[in-house]
Short mmCIF file of C-alpha atoms and ligand atoms in Angstrom, two decimals:
data_model
loop_
_atom_site.label_atom_id
_atom_site.label_comp_id
_atom_site.label_asym_id
_atom_site.label_seq_id
_atom_site.Cartn_x
_atom_site.Cartn_y
_atom_site.Cartn_z
CA MET A 28 21.69 13.96 -56.08
CA THR A 29 20.91 14.41 -59.76
CA THR A 30 22.23 11.97 -62.28
CA GLY A 31 20.50 13.37 -65.34
CA ASN A 32 18.33 10.31 -65.67
CA GLU A 33 15.54 11.20 -63.26
CA ARG A 34 12.04 11.25 -64.54
CA ILE A 35 8.97 12.42 -62.74
CA ARG A 36 6.82 9.40 -61.98
CA VAL A 37 3.09 9.88 -61.62
CA LEU A 38 0.39 7.43 -60.61
CA LEU A 39 -3.01 8.25 -62.06
CA ALA A 40 -5.92 6.53 -60.41
CA LYS A 41 -9.65 6.66 -60.59
CA VAL A 42 -11.26 6.09 -57.25
CA GLY A 43 -14.91 5.23 -56.86
CA LEU A 44 -17.73 4.12 -59.05
CA ASP A 45 -17.95 6.42 -62.04
CA GLY A 46 -17.48 4.51 -65.21
CA HIS A 47 -15.32 6.27 -67.76
CA ASP A 48 -11.69 7.18 -67.92
CA ARG A 49 -11.38 9.21 -71.09
CA GLY A 50 -10.25 12.27 -69.16
CA VAL A 51 -7.61 10.39 -67.22
CA LYS A 52 -6.23 8.87 -70.39
CA VAL A 53 -5.91 12.28 -72.01
CA VAL A 54 -4.02 13.53 -68.96
CA ALA A 55 -1.81 10.43 -69.03
CA ARG A 56 -0.80 11.14 -72.61
CA CYS A 57 -0.07 14.80 -71.87
CA LEU A 58 2.18 13.86 -68.99
CA ARG A 59 3.97 11.26 -71.10
CA ASP A 60 4.48 13.79 -73.86
CA ALA A 61 5.97 16.12 -71.26
CA GLY A 62 8.54 13.39 -70.50
CA MET A 63 6.96 11.90 -67.39
CA GLU A 64 6.40 8.24 -66.57
CA VAL A 65 2.77 7.57 -65.89
CA VAL A 66 1.51 4.47 -64.14
CA TYR A 67 -2.13 3.97 -64.92
CA THR A 68 -4.22 1.49 -62.96
CA GLY A 69 -7.69 1.68 -64.44
CA LEU A 70 -11.11 2.35 -62.98
CA HIS A 71 -12.76 1.72 -59.62
CA ARG A 72 -9.75 1.68 -57.34
CA THR A 73 -10.04 1.84 -53.56
CA PRO A 74 -7.92 4.23 -51.49
CA GLU A 75 -6.02 1.23 -50.09
CA GLU A 76 -5.15 -0.09 -53.55
CA VAL A 77 -4.06 3.34 -54.69
CA VAL A 78 -1.73 3.84 -51.75
CA THR A 79 -0.22 0.35 -52.01
CA THR A 80 0.42 0.97 -55.69
CA ALA A 81 1.89 4.43 -55.11
CA VAL A 82 4.35 3.01 -52.59
CA GLN A 83 5.40 0.05 -54.78
CA GLU A 84 5.81 2.30 -57.79
CA ASP A 85 7.58 4.95 -55.70
CA VAL A 86 5.87 7.73 -57.59
CA ASP A 87 6.55 11.41 -57.02
CA VAL A 88 2.95 12.36 -57.54
CA LEU A 89 -0.33 10.59 -56.92
CA GLY A 90 -3.08 12.02 -59.11
CA ILE A 91 -6.57 11.00 -58.12
CA SER A 92 -9.73 11.64 -59.98
CA LEU A 93 -12.97 10.81 -58.28
CA LEU A 94 -16.70 11.18 -58.37
CA SER A 95 -17.93 14.30 -56.65
CA GLY A 96 -19.46 13.64 -53.30
CA THR A 97 -16.84 11.16 -52.15
CA HIS A 98 -13.85 13.48 -52.13
CA MET A 99 -14.26 14.83 -48.61
CA SER A 100 -13.80 11.36 -47.18
CA ALA A 101 -11.56 9.75 -49.81
CA PHE A 102 -8.75 12.32 -49.80
CA PRO A 103 -8.24 12.47 -46.03
CA ASN A 104 -8.32 8.67 -46.03
CA ILE A 105 -5.62 8.50 -48.71
CA LEU A 106 -3.44 11.06 -46.93
CA LYS A 107 -3.75 9.10 -43.71
CA LEU A 108 -2.86 5.81 -45.40
CA LEU A 109 0.20 7.40 -47.03
CA GLU A 110 1.32 8.70 -43.67
CA ASN A 111 0.92 5.24 -42.14
CA GLU A 112 3.19 3.86 -44.85
CA GLY A 113 5.81 6.52 -44.15
CA ALA A 114 5.16 7.75 -47.66
CA ASP A 115 3.67 11.19 -47.06
CA ASP A 116 6.34 12.78 -49.22
CA ILE A 117 4.30 11.49 -52.16
CA ILE A 118 2.49 14.56 -53.47
CA VAL A 119 -1.26 14.17 -53.75
CA VAL A 120 -3.10 16.01 -56.49
CA GLY A 121 -6.86 15.80 -56.93
CA GLY A 122 -9.11 16.13 -59.93
CA GLY A 123 -12.82 16.12 -60.59
CA VAL A 124 -15.74 18.33 -59.84
CA ILE A 125 -14.89 19.87 -56.49
CA SER A 126 -16.28 23.12 -55.15
CA GLU A 127 -14.00 26.03 -54.28
CA GLN A 128 -14.88 25.65 -50.62
CA ASP A 129 -14.09 21.94 -50.54
CA SER A 130 -10.88 22.56 -52.48
CA GLN A 131 -9.71 24.94 -49.79
CA ALA A 132 -10.56 22.47 -47.06
CA LEU A 133 -8.72 19.64 -48.82
CA LYS A 134 -5.65 21.80 -49.35
CA GLU A 135 -5.65 22.59 -45.66
CA GLN A 136 -5.54 18.87 -45.01
CA GLY A 137 -2.58 18.27 -47.29
CA VAL A 138 -3.78 17.80 -50.86
CA ALA A 139 -1.19 19.77 -52.84
CA ALA A 140 -3.40 20.92 -55.69
CA ILE A 141 -6.89 20.46 -57.01
CA LEU A 142 -7.39 20.56 -60.75
CA SER A 143 -10.77 20.94 -62.32
CA GLN A 144 -12.10 19.29 -65.44
CA ASP A 145 -11.30 22.31 -67.54
CA THR A 146 -7.73 22.81 -66.38
CA PRO A 147 -5.70 22.92 -69.62
CA PRO A 148 -3.16 20.11 -70.01
CA GLU A 149 -0.15 22.47 -70.02
CA GLN A 150 -1.23 23.77 -66.66
CA ILE A 151 -1.46 20.25 -65.25
CA VAL A 152 2.07 19.58 -66.48
CA ASP A 153 3.34 22.84 -65.00
CA THR A 154 1.66 22.26 -61.66
CA ILE A 155 3.21 18.81 -61.32
CA ARG A 156 6.65 20.05 -62.30
CA GLN A 157 6.48 22.90 -59.81
CA LEU A 158 5.30 20.69 -56.96
CA VAL A 159 8.06 18.13 -57.55
CA GLU A 160 10.62 20.90 -57.79
CA ARG A 161 9.41 22.37 -54.55
CA ARG A 162 9.71 18.99 -52.85
CA GLY A 163 13.27 18.66 -54.10
CA PRO A 164 15.34 15.50 -54.57
CA ARG A 165 14.74 12.59 -52.24
CA MET B 22 11.24 17.71 -42.64
CA THR B 23 9.77 20.94 -43.92
CA VAL B 24 6.12 21.28 -44.66
CA THR B 25 4.68 23.64 -47.17
CA LYS B 26 1.13 22.54 -47.26
CA GLY B 27 0.85 19.44 -49.46
CA VAL B 28 4.55 19.21 -50.27
CA ARG B 29 6.86 17.56 -47.80
CA SER B 30 10.57 17.59 -48.46
CA ARG B 31 12.48 14.92 -46.72
CA LYS B 32 15.97 13.65 -47.12
CA SER B 33 15.29 9.95 -47.44
CA LEU B 34 17.80 7.27 -46.56
CA SER B 35 20.80 6.78 -48.83
CA SER B 36 20.97 3.68 -50.99
CA LEU B 37 23.25 1.97 -48.48
CA GLU B 38 21.09 2.95 -45.54
CA LEU B 39 18.09 1.35 -47.23
CA ILE B 40 19.65 -2.11 -47.20
CA PRO B 41 18.55 -3.38 -43.77
CA ALA B 42 14.94 -2.47 -44.54
CA VAL B 43 15.22 -4.06 -47.98
CA ARG B 44 16.38 -7.27 -46.33
CA ASP B 45 13.37 -7.07 -44.01
CA GLY B 46 11.21 -7.00 -47.11
CA SER B 47 10.04 -3.41 -46.64
CA THR B 48 8.04 -2.44 -49.71
CA ARG B 49 8.91 1.20 -49.30
CA ALA B 50 12.65 0.51 -49.06
CA MET B 51 12.68 -1.82 -52.06
CA ALA B 52 10.69 0.67 -54.09
CA ARG B 53 13.04 3.52 -53.19
CA LEU B 54 16.15 1.54 -54.05
CA ILE B 55 14.68 0.53 -57.40
CA SER B 56 14.14 4.22 -58.21
CA ARG B 57 17.77 4.89 -57.41
CA ILE B 58 18.77 2.09 -59.77
CA GLU B 59 16.62 3.57 -62.51
CA SER B 60 18.02 7.03 -62.17
CA GLY B 61 21.56 5.70 -62.10
CA ASP B 62 22.42 6.98 -58.61
CA PRO B 63 26.19 6.36 -58.24
CA GLU B 64 25.79 5.41 -54.57
CA ARG B 65 23.67 2.46 -55.56
CA ARG B 66 26.78 0.54 -56.58
CA GLU B 67 27.96 0.02 -53.05
CA ALA B 68 24.48 -0.98 -51.99
CA LEU B 69 24.20 -3.53 -54.77
CA THR B 70 27.63 -4.96 -54.03
CA GLU B 71 26.38 -5.57 -50.54
CA LEU B 72 23.20 -7.26 -51.77
CA TYR B 73 24.85 -9.25 -54.53
CA ARG B 74 27.08 -11.32 -52.30
CA GLN B 75 24.18 -12.91 -50.48
CA GLY B 76 21.83 -13.01 -53.44
CA GLY B 77 20.86 -15.65 -55.96
CA LYS B 78 18.07 -17.31 -54.02
CA ALA B 79 15.11 -16.30 -56.13
CA ARG B 80 14.04 -18.01 -59.28
CA VAL B 81 13.85 -15.59 -62.18
CA VAL B 82 11.30 -16.10 -64.93
CA GLY B 83 11.24 -13.95 -68.07
CA LEU B 84 8.05 -13.52 -70.03
CA THR B 85 7.90 -11.87 -73.41
CA GLY B 86 5.84 -11.69 -76.57
CA VAL B 87 4.45 -9.15 -79.01
CA PRO B 88 2.31 -6.23 -77.79
CA GLY B 89 -1.15 -7.24 -76.67
CA CYS B 90 -0.57 -10.99 -76.72
CA GLY B 91 -1.81 -11.33 -73.15
CA LYS B 92 1.39 -11.16 -71.08
CA SER B 93 0.11 -9.06 -68.17
CA THR B 94 -3.08 -11.05 -67.93
CA LEU B 95 -1.04 -14.24 -67.86
CA VAL B 96 1.25 -12.76 -65.20
CA ARG B 97 -1.82 -12.15 -63.06
CA GLU B 98 -2.99 -15.74 -63.38
CA TYR B 99 0.53 -17.04 -62.83
CA ALA B 100 0.93 -14.96 -59.69
CA LYS B 101 -2.42 -16.11 -58.29
CA ALA B 102 -1.57 -19.77 -58.86
CA HIS B 103 1.87 -19.21 -57.40
CA ARG B 104 0.42 -17.64 -54.26
CA ALA B 105 -2.02 -20.53 -53.95
CA ARG B 106 1.05 -22.74 -53.62
CA GLY B 107 2.23 -20.59 -50.75
CA GLN B 108 5.02 -18.91 -52.70
CA THR B 109 5.72 -15.19 -52.87
CA ILE B 110 6.27 -13.40 -56.16
CA ALA B 111 7.56 -10.08 -57.43
CA VAL B 112 6.73 -8.76 -60.89
CA LEU B 113 8.78 -6.30 -62.89
CA ALA B 114 6.70 -5.07 -65.83
CA ILE B 115 8.66 -3.16 -68.44
CA ASP B 116 7.07 -0.94 -71.06
CA PRO B 117 8.81 1.10 -73.75
CA SER B 118 9.57 4.79 -73.24
CA SER B 119 8.48 7.22 -75.89
CA PRO B 120 11.45 7.94 -78.15
CA PHE B 121 10.11 11.48 -78.60
CA SER B 122 9.56 12.73 -75.07
CA GLY B 123 11.32 10.05 -73.02
CA GLY B 124 8.10 9.69 -71.05
CA ALA B 125 6.01 6.55 -70.86
CA ILE B 126 2.58 5.22 -70.04
CA LEU B 127 2.94 2.12 -67.92
CA GLY B 128 -0.32 0.22 -68.15
CA ASP B 129 0.50 -3.37 -67.27
CA ARG B 130 -0.95 -3.00 -63.78
CA ILE B 131 -4.43 -2.50 -65.21
CA ARG B 132 -4.59 -6.26 -65.75
CA MET B 133 -3.20 -7.05 -62.32
CA THR B 134 -5.38 -4.99 -60.00
CA GLU B 135 -6.75 -7.99 -58.16
CA LEU B 136 -3.22 -8.76 -56.97
CA THR B 137 -2.89 -5.42 -55.17
CA GLY B 138 -3.05 -5.70 -51.41
CA ASP B 139 -1.53 -9.17 -51.11
CA PRO B 140 1.68 -8.63 -49.13
CA GLY B 141 3.21 -11.68 -50.84
CA ILE B 142 3.10 -9.88 -54.17
CA PHE B 143 5.14 -6.87 -55.23
CA ILE B 144 4.62 -5.25 -58.60
CA ARG B 145 6.79 -2.61 -60.18
CA SER B 146 6.40 -0.93 -63.56
CA MET B 147 9.51 0.23 -65.35
CA ALA B 148 9.99 2.28 -68.50
CA SER B 149 12.74 1.14 -70.79
CA ARG B 150 14.26 4.64 -70.91
CA GLY B 151 15.82 3.52 -74.19
CA ALA B 152 18.89 5.63 -73.62
CA LEU B 153 22.28 3.91 -73.34
CA GLY B 154 20.93 0.37 -73.50
CA GLY B 155 20.90 0.23 -69.72
CA LEU B 156 17.65 -1.67 -69.51
CA ALA B 157 19.11 -5.09 -68.79
CA ARG B 158 21.35 -3.47 -66.18
CA ALA B 159 18.42 -1.83 -64.42
CA ALA B 160 16.37 -5.02 -64.62
CA LEU B 161 19.13 -7.21 -63.20
CA GLU B 162 19.84 -4.78 -60.39
CA THR B 163 16.13 -4.67 -59.62
CA VAL B 164 16.16 -8.46 -59.50
CA ASP B 165 18.94 -8.22 -56.90
CA VAL B 166 16.80 -5.93 -54.75
CA LEU B 167 13.72 -8.15 -54.99
CA ASP B 168 15.85 -11.20 -54.35
CA ALA B 169 17.21 -9.59 -51.18
CA GLY B 170 13.63 -8.71 -50.25
CA GLY B 171 12.98 -12.45 -50.06
CA PHE B 172 10.66 -13.19 -52.98
CA ASP B 173 10.64 -16.80 -54.13
CA THR B 174 10.05 -15.97 -57.76
CA ILE B 175 10.72 -12.83 -59.76
CA LEU B 176 8.83 -12.45 -62.99
CA LEU B 177 10.01 -10.08 -65.71
CA GLU B 178 7.48 -8.96 -68.31
CA THR B 179 8.86 -7.25 -71.41
CA VAL B 180 7.45 -6.54 -74.83
CA GLY B 181 9.18 -8.75 -77.35
CA VAL B 182 10.25 -6.03 -79.72
CA GLY B 183 13.70 -4.52 -79.70
CA GLN B 184 16.96 -6.14 -78.67
CA ASP B 185 17.06 -4.52 -75.23
CA GLU B 186 13.70 -5.95 -74.27
CA VAL B 187 14.52 -9.38 -75.58
CA ASP B 188 17.81 -9.28 -73.66
CA VAL B 189 15.89 -8.77 -70.45
CA ALA B 190 13.71 -11.81 -70.99
CA GLN B 191 16.90 -13.78 -71.48
CA VAL B 192 18.55 -12.89 -68.20
CA ALA B 193 16.13 -15.29 -66.54
CA HIS B 194 16.45 -18.91 -65.48
CA THR B 195 13.40 -19.73 -67.53
CA THR B 196 12.16 -17.73 -70.48
CA ILE B 197 8.52 -17.96 -71.52
CA VAL B 198 7.48 -16.69 -74.94
CA VAL B 199 3.79 -15.89 -75.31
CA SER B 200 2.00 -15.97 -78.65
CA ALA B 201 -1.64 -15.19 -79.25
CA PRO B 202 -4.03 -16.02 -82.05
CA GLY B 203 -5.00 -13.34 -84.52
CA LEU B 204 -2.22 -10.84 -84.02
CA GLY B 205 -0.21 -11.84 -87.04
CA ASP B 206 2.45 -12.21 -84.43
CA ASP B 207 3.87 -15.39 -85.86
CA ILE B 208 5.64 -13.31 -88.47
CA GLN B 209 6.48 -10.43 -86.14
CA ALA B 210 7.93 -12.70 -83.50
CA ILE B 211 10.02 -14.62 -85.99
CA LYS B 212 11.44 -11.40 -87.34
CA ALA B 213 12.33 -10.16 -83.90
CA GLY B 214 14.12 -13.41 -83.13
CA VAL B 215 11.95 -13.85 -80.07
CA LEU B 216 10.71 -17.39 -80.65
CA GLU B 217 14.25 -18.76 -80.48
CA ILE B 218 14.80 -17.71 -76.88
CA ALA B 219 11.90 -19.72 -75.44
CA ASP B 220 12.37 -22.44 -72.88
CA LEU B 221 8.60 -22.66 -72.88
CA HIS B 222 5.97 -21.51 -75.32
CA VAL B 223 2.53 -20.35 -74.31
CA VAL B 224 -0.29 -19.75 -76.72
CA SER B 225 -2.61 -17.45 -74.81
CA LYS B 226 -6.30 -16.69 -75.36
CA CYS B 227 -6.97 -20.29 -76.29
CA ASP B 228 -10.61 -19.70 -75.47
CA LYS B 229 -10.62 -18.20 -78.97
CA GLN B 230 -11.15 -20.48 -81.94
CA GLU B 231 -8.18 -19.30 -83.97
CA ALA B 232 -5.87 -20.46 -81.20
CA SER B 233 -5.68 -23.99 -82.53
CA ARG B 234 -4.06 -22.71 -85.72
CA THR B 235 -1.45 -20.78 -83.79
CA LEU B 236 -0.75 -23.88 -81.71
CA THR B 237 -0.30 -26.04 -84.77
CA GLU B 238 1.97 -23.55 -86.48
CA LEU B 239 4.15 -23.17 -83.44
CA ARG B 240 4.44 -26.92 -82.95
CA GLN B 241 5.39 -27.33 -86.59
CA MET B 242 8.06 -24.69 -86.31
CA LEU B 243 9.52 -26.38 -83.27
CA HIS B 244 9.42 -29.68 -85.07
CA LEU B 245 11.37 -28.12 -87.93
CA GLY B 246 14.09 -27.30 -85.49
CA LEU B 247 13.50 -23.74 -84.34
CA ASN B 248 15.97 -24.25 -81.55
CA ALA B 249 18.07 -26.83 -83.32
CA GLY B 250 21.27 -25.05 -82.38
CA ALA B 251 20.70 -25.29 -78.64
CA GLN B 252 22.76 -27.94 -76.84
CA THR B 253 20.14 -29.28 -74.50
CA ALA B 254 18.02 -32.29 -73.81
CA TRP B 255 15.15 -30.03 -72.78
CA LYS B 256 12.05 -30.57 -74.86
CA ILE B 257 10.38 -27.19 -75.26
CA PRO B 258 6.73 -27.50 -74.33
CA VAL B 259 3.93 -25.60 -76.02
CA ILE B 260 1.15 -24.78 -73.58
CA ALA B 261 -2.27 -23.46 -74.46
CA SER B 262 -3.60 -21.08 -71.83
CA SER B 263 -6.63 -18.95 -71.19
CA ALA B 264 -7.17 -16.36 -68.55
CA GLU B 265 -10.90 -16.70 -69.15
CA THR B 266 -11.19 -20.41 -68.41
CA GLY B 267 -8.03 -20.89 -66.38
CA GLU B 268 -6.85 -23.55 -68.80
CA GLY B 269 -3.13 -24.18 -68.90
CA ILE B 270 -2.13 -22.12 -65.87
CA GLU B 271 -1.32 -25.07 -63.61
CA LYS B 272 0.38 -26.73 -66.55
CA LEU B 273 2.52 -23.66 -67.04
CA LEU B 274 3.61 -23.55 -63.38
CA ASN B 275 4.43 -27.24 -63.51
CA ALA B 276 6.42 -26.79 -66.70
CA VAL B 277 8.45 -23.96 -65.14
CA ASP B 278 9.15 -26.25 -62.18
CA GLN B 279 10.19 -29.03 -64.52
CA HIS B 280 12.48 -26.71 -66.40
CA TRP B 281 14.09 -25.65 -63.14
CA ARG B 282 14.64 -29.27 -62.19
CA HIS B 283 16.05 -29.95 -65.62
CA LEU B 284 18.52 -27.05 -65.26
CA HIS B 285 19.54 -28.43 -61.90
CA ASP B 286 19.90 -32.06 -62.84
CA SER B 287 21.61 -31.50 -66.17
CA GLY B 288 24.10 -29.01 -64.82
CA GLU B 289 22.80 -26.40 -67.25
CA LEU B 290 21.94 -24.11 -64.37
CA ALA B 291 25.59 -23.33 -63.85
CA ASP B 292 26.00 -22.60 -67.57
CA ARG B 293 23.02 -20.33 -67.56
CA ARG B 294 24.17 -18.46 -64.51
CA ARG B 295 27.56 -18.02 -66.14
CA MET B 296 25.94 -16.71 -69.30
CA ILE B 297 23.81 -14.23 -67.34
CA VAL B 298 26.80 -13.01 -65.36
CA GLU B 299 28.93 -12.70 -68.46
CA ARG B 300 26.35 -10.53 -70.21
CA ARG B 301 25.95 -8.50 -67.11
CA VAL B 302 29.64 -7.85 -66.59
CA ILE B 303 30.17 -6.94 -70.22
CA LYS B 304 27.17 -4.61 -70.33
CA LEU B 305 28.31 -2.96 -67.15
CA ALA B 306 31.84 -2.53 -68.45
CA GLU B 307 30.44 -0.90 -71.57
CA GLU B 308 28.33 1.39 -69.45
CA LEU B 309 31.28 2.33 -67.26
CA VAL B 310 33.38 3.16 -70.31
CA ARG B 311 30.56 5.31 -71.60
CA ASP B 312 30.24 7.09 -68.25
CA ARG B 313 33.93 7.82 -68.12
CA PHE B 314 33.92 8.99 -71.66
CA ALA B 315 31.05 11.35 -70.89
CA GLU B 316 32.98 12.61 -67.87
CA HIS B 317 36.10 13.10 -69.98
CA ARG B 318 34.13 15.11 -72.50
CA ARG B 319 32.74 17.30 -69.75
CA GLN B 320 36.29 17.98 -68.64
CA VAL B 321 37.82 18.72 -72.01
CA GLY B 322 34.89 20.82 -73.14
CA PRO B 323 32.98 20.53 -76.36
CA HIS B 324 35.95 19.84 -78.62
CA LEU B 325 37.87 16.61 -78.41
CA VAL B 326 41.61 16.72 -78.83
CA GLY B 327 42.77 15.82 -82.32
CA LEU B 328 39.44 16.40 -83.97
CA GLU B 329 40.67 19.27 -86.11
CA GLN B 330 43.46 17.13 -87.48
CA VAL B 331 40.96 14.47 -88.47
CA VAL B 332 38.87 17.12 -90.19
CA ALA B 333 41.95 18.27 -92.10
CA ARG B 334 42.74 14.62 -92.90
CA GLU B 335 46.13 14.92 -91.31
CA ARG B 336 45.21 12.05 -89.03
CA ASP B 337 42.71 9.23 -89.28
CA PRO B 338 39.69 8.58 -87.01
CA TYR B 339 41.01 5.25 -85.65
CA THR B 340 44.26 6.65 -84.33
CA VAL B 341 42.49 9.52 -82.61
CA ALA B 342 39.82 7.25 -81.15
CA ILE B 343 42.48 4.99 -79.63
CA GLU B 344 44.29 7.99 -78.20
CA LEU B 345 41.04 9.17 -76.72
CA LEU B 346 40.42 5.79 -75.12
CA ASN B 347 43.88 5.85 -73.58
CA ALA B 348 43.33 9.38 -72.31
CA PHE B 349 40.55 8.47 -69.90
CA LYS B 350 41.62 4.99 -68.90
N1 LIG C 570 -10.20 -13.91 -74.75
C1 LIG C 570 -9.10 -13.70 -74.06
N2 LIG C 570 -8.58 -12.44 -74.02
C2 LIG C 570 -7.43 -12.24 -73.33
C3 LIG C 570 -6.79 -13.30 -72.63
N3 LIG C 570 -5.66 -12.80 -72.05
C4 LIG C 570 -5.64 -11.49 -72.37
N4 LIG C 570 -6.70 -11.14 -73.13
C5 LIG C 570 -6.99 -9.80 -73.65
O1 LIG C 570 -5.97 -9.35 -74.50
C6 LIG C 570 -5.74 -7.96 -74.35
C7 LIG C 570 -4.28 -7.68 -74.02
O2 LIG C 570 -3.96 -8.29 -72.79
P1 LIG C 570 -2.67 -7.88 -71.93
O3 LIG C 570 -2.56 -8.86 -70.84
O4 LIG C 570 -2.72 -6.45 -71.57
O5 LIG C 570 -1.54 -8.09 -73.02
P2 LIG C 570 0.01 -7.68 -72.94
O6 LIG C 570 0.73 -8.65 -73.78
O7 LIG C 570 0.44 -7.55 -71.52
O8 LIG C 570 0.01 -6.25 -73.62
P3 LIG C 570 1.19 -5.19 -73.65
O9 LIG C 570 1.82 -5.16 -72.29
O10 LIG C 570 0.50 -3.93 -74.01
O11 LIG C 570 2.15 -5.66 -74.71
C8 LIG C 570 -6.68 -7.51 -73.25
O12 LIG C 570 -7.82 -6.94 -73.82
C9 LIG C 570 -7.02 -8.78 -72.53
O13 LIG C 570 -8.28 -8.74 -71.90
C10 LIG C 570 -7.37 -14.61 -72.66
O14 LIG C 570 -6.89 -15.59 -72.10
N5 LIG C 570 -8.52 -14.74 -73.40
MG1 LIG C 571 1.43 -5.95 -70.53
#
């Protein structure tokens, strides 16, 4: 059902210990300027917090940026938690420094897209739009 | 359910079908129904009719003030103190949408992260979506959902700029207006007509030195009859608070309780409920007229009947507008 007043809602979260969020804030502004509603929760979130927030905010997309090295455990954990909440229709997108090989593995497990640090903003916007379109209305 | 890797399409429950789970306090169901309210899903009406009849249990507190005055931080402290008293709380934090893109950055949760994970707390961020002045409608309908979900208190945070936002703070049983030292907000808030709607004033960040000046100014203004027009025996308190030291938080909760008791004992509660309902019905009626008008325009195509005659000055705009209104009644 479309009513003409839908907006793509995105939760951007930084999981783990790294201490700056300049990149995430830039992405947040790009998404806003593309007409999306972006919930931003700040630094150092745990997978549990992120999933609870995503469910309460009923976002379409959960964008997670994290420190390299933790992604192979954090993403599967987040996907599992979403499934437990009956919320695995929330699309998970990852960002950060992640090797091609790991990217493939994470996509196999259900991460919809992995964006690297030098993905141009327009491409991030496009990717999110396409993923939400593919999911369809809910 | 179809699975393309990473993207799962699923027909979720309709607004009406969500109701039993909402009543069970399911976070997922409440969150879904709130999204339907925001997007204006027509099926939501039936669902809300269902919820409305048994609603009205929760206490609704509005909290407003100029940007950056410390609202979200205060909400966090309020919620913590509220939980310590064994009460559940839901927060609706509203931020403005960008007038250019219609998008928004909703950042109130940054201040509330330590509340995440407590099942007695539900937080939802909402963008004002400026269009059509439907903000108060969406907020009130969200209150109905959270009320049905069983929360004891529902707290609405809005930025005190713009009539729509101020309206939202006023659809509460108790309205708190927050001021902070050093924002020049005394002037801003007066201009916006925000100070007048307070049942309670809070001066936040009172760990800062300049706070005492803000307190004095506010007290003077109240003394000079800021709310002189209001027909009430309620004495509006001014509370100094700090999220750093915890000062004033218990005082604030007690004052909200006292205000509630005052509303009860004085009979003003009924008046306030009537006022809220009246606003709500009128806003809704306006919205329905607008919807029907939009539908009418879709049907008749881009050109409204009689327009050419108005252009040629054979007829006047009033007459044609009234005809138009009658046409889609
Ligand atoms: N010193 C001090 N700083 C505070 C206090 N409360 C809030 N702040 C700071 O004030 C700034 C704004 O706080 P918020 O709680 O985000 O204010 P807000 O009114 O919700 O802001 P908007 O939602 O953007 O309008 C932050 O940097 C806070 O850390 C306080 O009690 N003392
Ligand atoms: Mg805020």
